[in-house]
Amino acid sequence: MEENEIIKKLPKWRQYTLMELPTFLILTALALSGTVVSDLIVFQTCRKILGEAKNYKCEILHTNSSSEEAIELVRLVQPLASYILMWKGLVEGVLPAFLSLFLGPWSDKYGRKPLLIAAYTGSFLMYVLMTILSKWDVDPWIFLIAFIPSSLLGGVCVLMLATFCYLTDITNNDTRAWRLAWFEACLSIGLVVGIFIGPMIFKIYGYTKLFIVSSTCSGCSLLFIIFFVPETVFINRENQKWGSVFDFKLVKELIETSTKEKVGLNRKSLWGCIITLALLIVILNGDISVGYLFTSARLGWNTIEYSRFKGLSIAISIIGTIIGVRLFGRTFGFSDTALAMIAAVSSFTASMITAFTLKPWHMYTVLFAGSFGGVLSPTIRSVLSKSVPPEDVGKVFSLATSVEAILPLICGPIYTLIYAKYLPPFYPSPVYLLSSTILLFIIIIICYIEKSINKSLTIFIPLGSDEHSVS
């Protein structure tokens, strides 16, 4: 493509910032406010339940969250707060999941940049609205309004879809796997920065100024996309106008790409990878929905303690991912599926420990048990990209992103409902036993993918290698 020639002429360091820098900024914004949004909803729910006469008691959630009184208050508030958070997840996920079915194939014809601009604009508007709403003492359900613009413009779902398609456009089989791993490392670094800085900003300046910082980060990422990121899909704009987003012919082409037999297509491996990625998102969304609530009710942690734990968790995951990809992949010659198996077993062990957690040190044991869990996503995406002909990789990533968005909408609320039904001190935690069960299923799928690869006589090389697969 003409635009790809432009990208090739950029300095190497610039090529490695095209998607990584704006994603780092937007993930920093997300991490800055993620736990604080949950805390704000819990706090405002407390004020609503206790009423004007007693809502001053809710301050103990910030001043002495580990006290018996605070823990009892959390248990009173969490059932309603968890339902609000569940609806927040649905608002953020339903429409983007539907849109992603159309926008992936649409971007193959009309460009990636419109999707990127739309998704980053939605995130910016969301943080601006949260900044405004956090200044008022409003009903906690009102906060859902802030997430509507982001949903209408595609949200994180379309943002990731456009990003993976963009990275596919500017890489080949030799470079794609490592570039995906590097991208996810940058994504994780953004999360670490936000998670560690967010609670400090919140403690010193409160909700509103924290959302101002998130708005600034998302605004800068939007400006970077607009002015510094070139298009990768060439169209003659003088003779061709943008087509309708809701073109069902595009969806038909996407489905045919992943179902009809053709040279270079391993359908069993393809769908195994897609299902695995979707189940990983289910687990991730479930932990996002109930993780803070669980540690608050079980261990009495506040936002600062929980954010410190999550930040350290992601930092260790980044190290584990780099070691897993480079050391096991390049030095020991492990295949992509072998690396994925190691990651899945690591994540399963961590989930089981979490389910049986009673003490804070138990949670910190989880960090080391699950240190290789971050290897799973890039290795599975690497296998996915090698399961189809090169010209169809973009479409397949579109399908994968759509399924990743849709399945959590069906399964995600289960986490909230189970948690609300079996609140701590119920032991062990059923929500993390559910995650462990899903991870066992993922291990079985990885074995199935390996068998399919061997059967089709497709040779896969390690993720860290510079070679590519041969069919």
Short mmCIF file of N, CA and C in Angstrom, two decimals, residues 101-193:
data_model
loop_
_atom_site.label_atom_id
_atom_site.label_comp_id
_atom_site.label_asym_id
_atom_site.label_seq_id
_atom_site.Cartn_x
_atom_site.Cartn_y
_atom_site.Cartn_z
N LEU A 101 -18.59 -5.84 14.44
CA LEU A 101 -18.87 -6.77 13.36
C LEU A 101 -18.83 -6.09 12.00
N PHE A 102 -19.19 -4.81 11.97
CA PHE A 102 -19.23 -4.06 10.72
C PHE A 102 -17.96 -3.24 10.50
N LEU A 103 -17.41 -2.69 11.57
CA LEU A 103 -16.33 -1.72 11.41
C LEU A 103 -15.00 -2.35 10.99
N GLY A 104 -14.77 -3.60 11.37
CA GLY A 104 -13.54 -4.26 10.94
C GLY A 104 -13.47 -4.39 9.42
N PRO A 105 -14.45 -5.07 8.79
CA PRO A 105 -14.45 -5.16 7.32
C PRO A 105 -14.56 -3.78 6.66
N TRP A 106 -15.31 -2.85 7.27
CA TRP A 106 -15.44 -1.50 6.71
C TRP A 106 -14.07 -0.83 6.64
N SER A 107 -13.26 -1.01 7.68
CA SER A 107 -11.94 -0.36 7.71
C SER A 107 -10.99 -0.99 6.69
N ASP A 108 -11.24 -2.26 6.30
CA ASP A 108 -10.42 -2.87 5.25
C ASP A 108 -10.55 -2.10 3.93
N LYS A 109 -11.71 -1.48 3.73
CA LYS A 109 -11.97 -0.77 2.48
C LYS A 109 -11.74 0.73 2.60
N TYR A 110 -12.07 1.31 3.78
CA TYR A 110 -12.09 2.76 3.89
C TYR A 110 -11.06 3.34 4.87
N GLY A 111 -10.28 2.48 5.50
CA GLY A 111 -9.20 3.00 6.32
C GLY A 111 -9.34 2.72 7.81
N ARG A 112 -8.18 2.65 8.48
CA ARG A 112 -8.15 2.41 9.93
C ARG A 112 -8.29 3.70 10.72
N LYS A 113 -7.81 4.80 10.15
CA LYS A 113 -7.74 6.03 10.92
C LYS A 113 -9.10 6.56 11.37
N PRO A 114 -10.17 6.49 10.55
CA PRO A 114 -11.48 6.93 11.05
C PRO A 114 -11.92 6.20 12.31
N LEU A 115 -11.63 4.89 12.36
CA LEU A 115 -11.99 4.12 13.56
C LEU A 115 -11.17 4.57 14.76
N LEU A 116 -9.89 4.80 14.54
CA LEU A 116 -9.02 5.24 15.63
C LEU A 116 -9.48 6.59 16.18
N ILE A 117 -9.77 7.53 15.28
CA ILE A 117 -10.21 8.86 15.72
C ILE A 117 -11.52 8.77 16.49
N ALA A 118 -12.47 7.97 15.99
CA ALA A 118 -13.77 7.83 16.66
C ALA A 118 -13.61 7.24 18.06
N ALA A 119 -12.82 6.17 18.18
CA ALA A 119 -12.66 5.51 19.47
C ALA A 119 -11.96 6.40 20.50
N TYR A 120 -10.91 7.10 20.06
CA TYR A 120 -10.19 7.98 20.98
C TYR A 120 -11.03 9.20 21.36
N THR A 121 -11.87 9.67 20.44
CA THR A 121 -12.78 10.78 20.75
C THR A 121 -13.78 10.36 21.82
N GLY A 122 -14.32 9.15 21.69
CA GLY A 122 -15.27 8.65 22.68
C GLY A 122 -14.68 8.58 24.07
N SER A 123 -13.44 8.11 24.15
CA SER A 123 -12.78 8.03 25.46
C SER A 123 -12.57 9.43 26.05
N PHE A 124 -12.18 10.37 25.22
CA PHE A 124 -11.98 11.73 25.69
C PHE A 124 -13.28 12.33 26.24
N LEU A 125 -14.38 12.14 25.52
CA LEU A 125 -15.68 12.66 25.97
C LEU A 125 -16.11 12.00 27.28
N MET A 126 -15.82 10.72 27.43
CA MET A 126 -16.19 10.02 28.65
C MET A 126 -15.52 10.65 29.87
N TYR A 127 -14.23 10.94 29.78
CA TYR A 127 -13.52 11.51 30.92
C TYR A 127 -13.94 12.95 31.19
N VAL A 128 -14.28 13.68 30.14
CA VAL A 128 -14.79 15.04 30.33
C VAL A 128 -16.10 15.00 31.10
N LEU A 129 -16.99 14.08 30.73
CA LEU A 129 -18.28 13.96 31.43
C LEU A 129 -18.09 13.50 32.87
N MET A 130 -17.16 12.57 33.11
CA MET A 130 -16.89 12.13 34.48
C MET A 130 -16.33 13.28 35.32
N THR A 131 -15.53 14.13 34.70
CA THR A 131 -15.01 15.31 35.42
C THR A 131 -16.15 16.19 35.89
N ILE A 132 -17.12 16.41 35.02
CA ILE A 132 -18.26 17.27 35.35
C ILE A 132 -19.15 16.63 36.40
N LEU A 133 -19.49 15.34 36.21
CA LEU A 133 -20.42 14.66 37.12
C LEU A 133 -19.82 14.47 38.51
N SER A 134 -18.50 14.29 38.59
CA SER A 134 -17.87 14.03 39.89
C SER A 134 -17.89 15.26 40.79
N LYS A 135 -18.19 16.43 40.24
CA LYS A 135 -18.25 17.65 41.05
C LYS A 135 -19.57 17.73 41.83
N TRP A 136 -20.57 16.93 41.43
CA TRP A 136 -21.88 17.01 42.04
C TRP A 136 -22.18 15.78 42.87
N ASP A 137 -23.08 15.94 43.82
CA ASP A 137 -23.55 14.82 44.64
C ASP A 137 -24.76 14.21 43.94
N VAL A 138 -24.50 13.28 43.01
CA VAL A 138 -25.57 12.75 42.17
C VAL A 138 -25.86 11.29 42.52
N ASP A 139 -27.03 10.82 42.07
CA ASP A 139 -27.38 9.42 42.19
C ASP A 139 -26.35 8.60 41.42
N PRO A 140 -25.86 7.47 41.98
CA PRO A 140 -24.81 6.71 41.30
C PRO A 140 -25.19 6.22 39.91
N TRP A 141 -26.49 6.02 39.66
CA TRP A 141 -26.91 5.58 38.34
C TRP A 141 -26.62 6.65 37.27
N ILE A 142 -26.53 7.91 37.67
CA ILE A 142 -26.30 9.00 36.72
C ILE A 142 -24.93 8.88 36.05
N PHE A 143 -23.98 8.26 36.73
CA PHE A 143 -22.64 8.13 36.17
C PHE A 143 -22.63 7.32 34.87
N LEU A 144 -23.66 6.50 34.67
CA LEU A 144 -23.72 5.71 33.44
C LEU A 144 -23.81 6.59 32.20
N ILE A 145 -24.31 7.82 32.36
CA ILE A 145 -24.43 8.74 31.22
C ILE A 145 -23.06 9.02 30.60
N ALA A 146 -22.04 9.07 31.43
CA ALA A 146 -20.69 9.40 30.94
C ALA A 146 -20.16 8.38 29.95
N PHE A 147 -20.65 7.15 30.03
CA PHE A 147 -20.11 6.09 29.19
C PHE A 147 -20.87 5.91 27.87
N ILE A 148 -21.95 6.66 27.68
CA ILE A 148 -22.75 6.54 26.46
C ILE A 148 -22.00 7.04 25.21
N PRO A 149 -21.37 8.25 25.24
CA PRO A 149 -20.64 8.69 24.03
C PRO A 149 -19.55 7.72 23.60
N SER A 150 -18.82 7.19 24.56
CA SER A 150 -17.77 6.22 24.25
C SER A 150 -18.36 4.99 23.59
N SER A 151 -19.50 4.53 24.11
CA SER A 151 -20.16 3.37 23.53
C SER A 151 -20.61 3.63 22.10
N LEU A 152 -21.18 4.80 21.86
CA LEU A 152 -21.67 5.14 20.52
C LEU A 152 -20.53 5.22 19.50
N LEU A 153 -19.33 5.56 19.97
CA LEU A 153 -18.19 5.71 19.06
C LEU A 153 -17.27 4.49 19.06
N GLY A 154 -17.72 3.41 19.67
CA GLY A 154 -16.99 2.16 19.57
C GLY A 154 -16.26 1.70 20.81
N GLY A 155 -15.91 2.64 21.71
CA GLY A 155 -15.27 2.27 22.96
C GLY A 155 -13.93 1.57 22.79
N VAL A 156 -13.50 0.91 23.85
CA VAL A 156 -12.21 0.21 23.86
C VAL A 156 -12.22 -0.93 22.85
N CYS A 157 -13.38 -1.52 22.63
CA CYS A 157 -13.50 -2.65 21.69
C CYS A 157 -13.04 -2.24 20.29
N VAL A 158 -13.59 -1.16 19.75
CA VAL A 158 -13.23 -0.70 18.41
C VAL A 158 -11.81 -0.13 18.42
N LEU A 159 -11.41 0.49 19.52
CA LEU A 159 -10.05 1.01 19.63
C LEU A 159 -9.03 -0.12 19.45
N MET A 160 -9.25 -1.24 20.14
CA MET A 160 -8.34 -2.38 20.01
C MET A 160 -8.44 -3.03 18.64
N LEU A 161 -9.66 -3.11 18.09
CA LEU A 161 -9.85 -3.65 16.75
C LEU A 161 -9.03 -2.87 15.73
N ALA A 162 -9.18 -1.54 15.74
CA ALA A 162 -8.46 -0.70 14.79
C ALA A 162 -6.95 -0.80 15.00
N THR A 163 -6.53 -0.90 16.26
CA THR A 163 -5.10 -0.98 16.56
C THR A 163 -4.49 -2.28 16.04
N PHE A 164 -5.16 -3.41 16.29
CA PHE A 164 -4.63 -4.69 15.81
C PHE A 164 -4.62 -4.75 14.29
N CYS A 165 -5.64 -4.19 13.65
CA CYS A 165 -5.65 -4.14 12.19
C CYS A 165 -4.52 -3.26 11.67
N TYR A 166 -4.29 -2.13 12.34
CA TYR A 166 -3.22 -1.21 11.93
C TYR A 166 -1.86 -1.90 12.05
N LEU A 167 -1.63 -2.59 13.17
CA LEU A 167 -0.36 -3.29 13.36
C LEU A 167 -0.19 -4.40 12.33
N THR A 168 -1.30 -5.05 11.97
CA THR A 168 -1.25 -6.07 10.93
C THR A 168 -0.83 -5.46 9.60
N ASP A 169 -1.34 -4.26 9.30
CA ASP A 169 -1.02 -3.59 8.04
C ASP A 169 0.47 -3.27 7.92
N ILE A 170 1.11 -2.92 9.01
CA ILE A 170 2.49 -2.42 8.94
C ILE A 170 3.53 -3.47 9.33
N THR A 171 3.09 -4.73 9.49
CA THR A 171 4.02 -5.81 9.81
C THR A 171 3.83 -6.97 8.84
N ASN A 172 4.74 -7.94 8.91
CA ASN A 172 4.60 -9.17 8.14
C ASN A 172 4.75 -10.35 9.08
N ASN A 173 4.75 -11.57 8.55
CA ASN A 173 4.85 -12.75 9.40
C ASN A 173 6.13 -12.79 10.21
N ASP A 174 7.18 -12.17 9.67
CA ASP A 174 8.46 -12.18 10.38
C ASP A 174 8.46 -11.29 11.62
N THR A 175 7.72 -10.19 11.56
CA THR A 175 7.79 -9.18 12.62
C THR A 175 6.52 -9.07 13.46
N ARG A 176 5.43 -9.68 12.99
CA ARG A 176 4.14 -9.43 13.64
C ARG A 176 4.06 -9.93 15.07
N ALA A 177 4.56 -11.14 15.31
CA ALA A 177 4.42 -11.73 16.64
C ALA A 177 5.11 -10.89 17.71
N TRP A 178 6.37 -10.50 17.44
CA TRP A 178 7.07 -9.69 18.43
C TRP A 178 6.43 -8.32 18.56
N ARG A 179 5.94 -7.74 17.45
CA ARG A 179 5.31 -6.42 17.53
C ARG A 179 4.06 -6.47 18.39
N LEU A 180 3.29 -7.55 18.30
CA LEU A 180 2.11 -7.71 19.14
C LEU A 180 2.50 -7.83 20.61
N ALA A 181 3.58 -8.58 20.88
CA ALA A 181 4.05 -8.71 22.27
C ALA A 181 4.54 -7.36 22.79
N TRP A 182 5.25 -6.60 21.95
CA TRP A 182 5.75 -5.28 22.35
C TRP A 182 4.59 -4.34 22.60
N PHE A 183 3.57 -4.40 21.75
CA PHE A 183 2.39 -3.55 21.93
C PHE A 183 1.71 -3.85 23.27
N GLU A 184 1.53 -5.13 23.57
CA GLU A 184 0.87 -5.49 24.83
C GLU A 184 1.73 -5.12 26.04
N ALA A 185 3.05 -5.12 25.87
CA ALA A 185 3.93 -4.67 26.95
C ALA A 185 3.75 -3.18 27.20
N CYS A 186 3.66 -2.39 26.11
CA CYS A 186 3.43 -0.94 26.25
C CYS A 186 2.06 -0.67 26.88
N LEU A 187 1.09 -1.48 26.47
CA LEU A 187 -0.24 -1.37 27.06
C LEU A 187 -0.18 -1.60 28.57
N SER A 188 0.56 -2.63 28.96
CA SER A 188 0.69 -2.96 30.39
C SER A 188 1.45 -1.89 31.15
N ILE A 189 2.47 -1.32 30.51
CA ILE A 189 3.22 -0.24 31.17
C ILE A 189 2.31 0.95 31.46
N GLY A 190 1.43 1.27 30.49
CA GLY A 190 0.45 2.34 30.71
C GLY A 190 -0.45 2.04 31.90
N LEU A 191 -0.85 0.78 32.02
CA LEU A 191 -1.68 0.38 33.15
C LEU A 191 -0.92 0.53 34.47
N VAL A 192 0.36 0.13 34.48
CA VAL A 192 1.15 0.24 35.71
C VAL A 192 1.30 1.69 36.14
N VAL A 193 1.64 2.55 35.17
CA VAL A 193 1.81 3.97 35.50
C VAL A 193 0.52 4.55 36.07
#
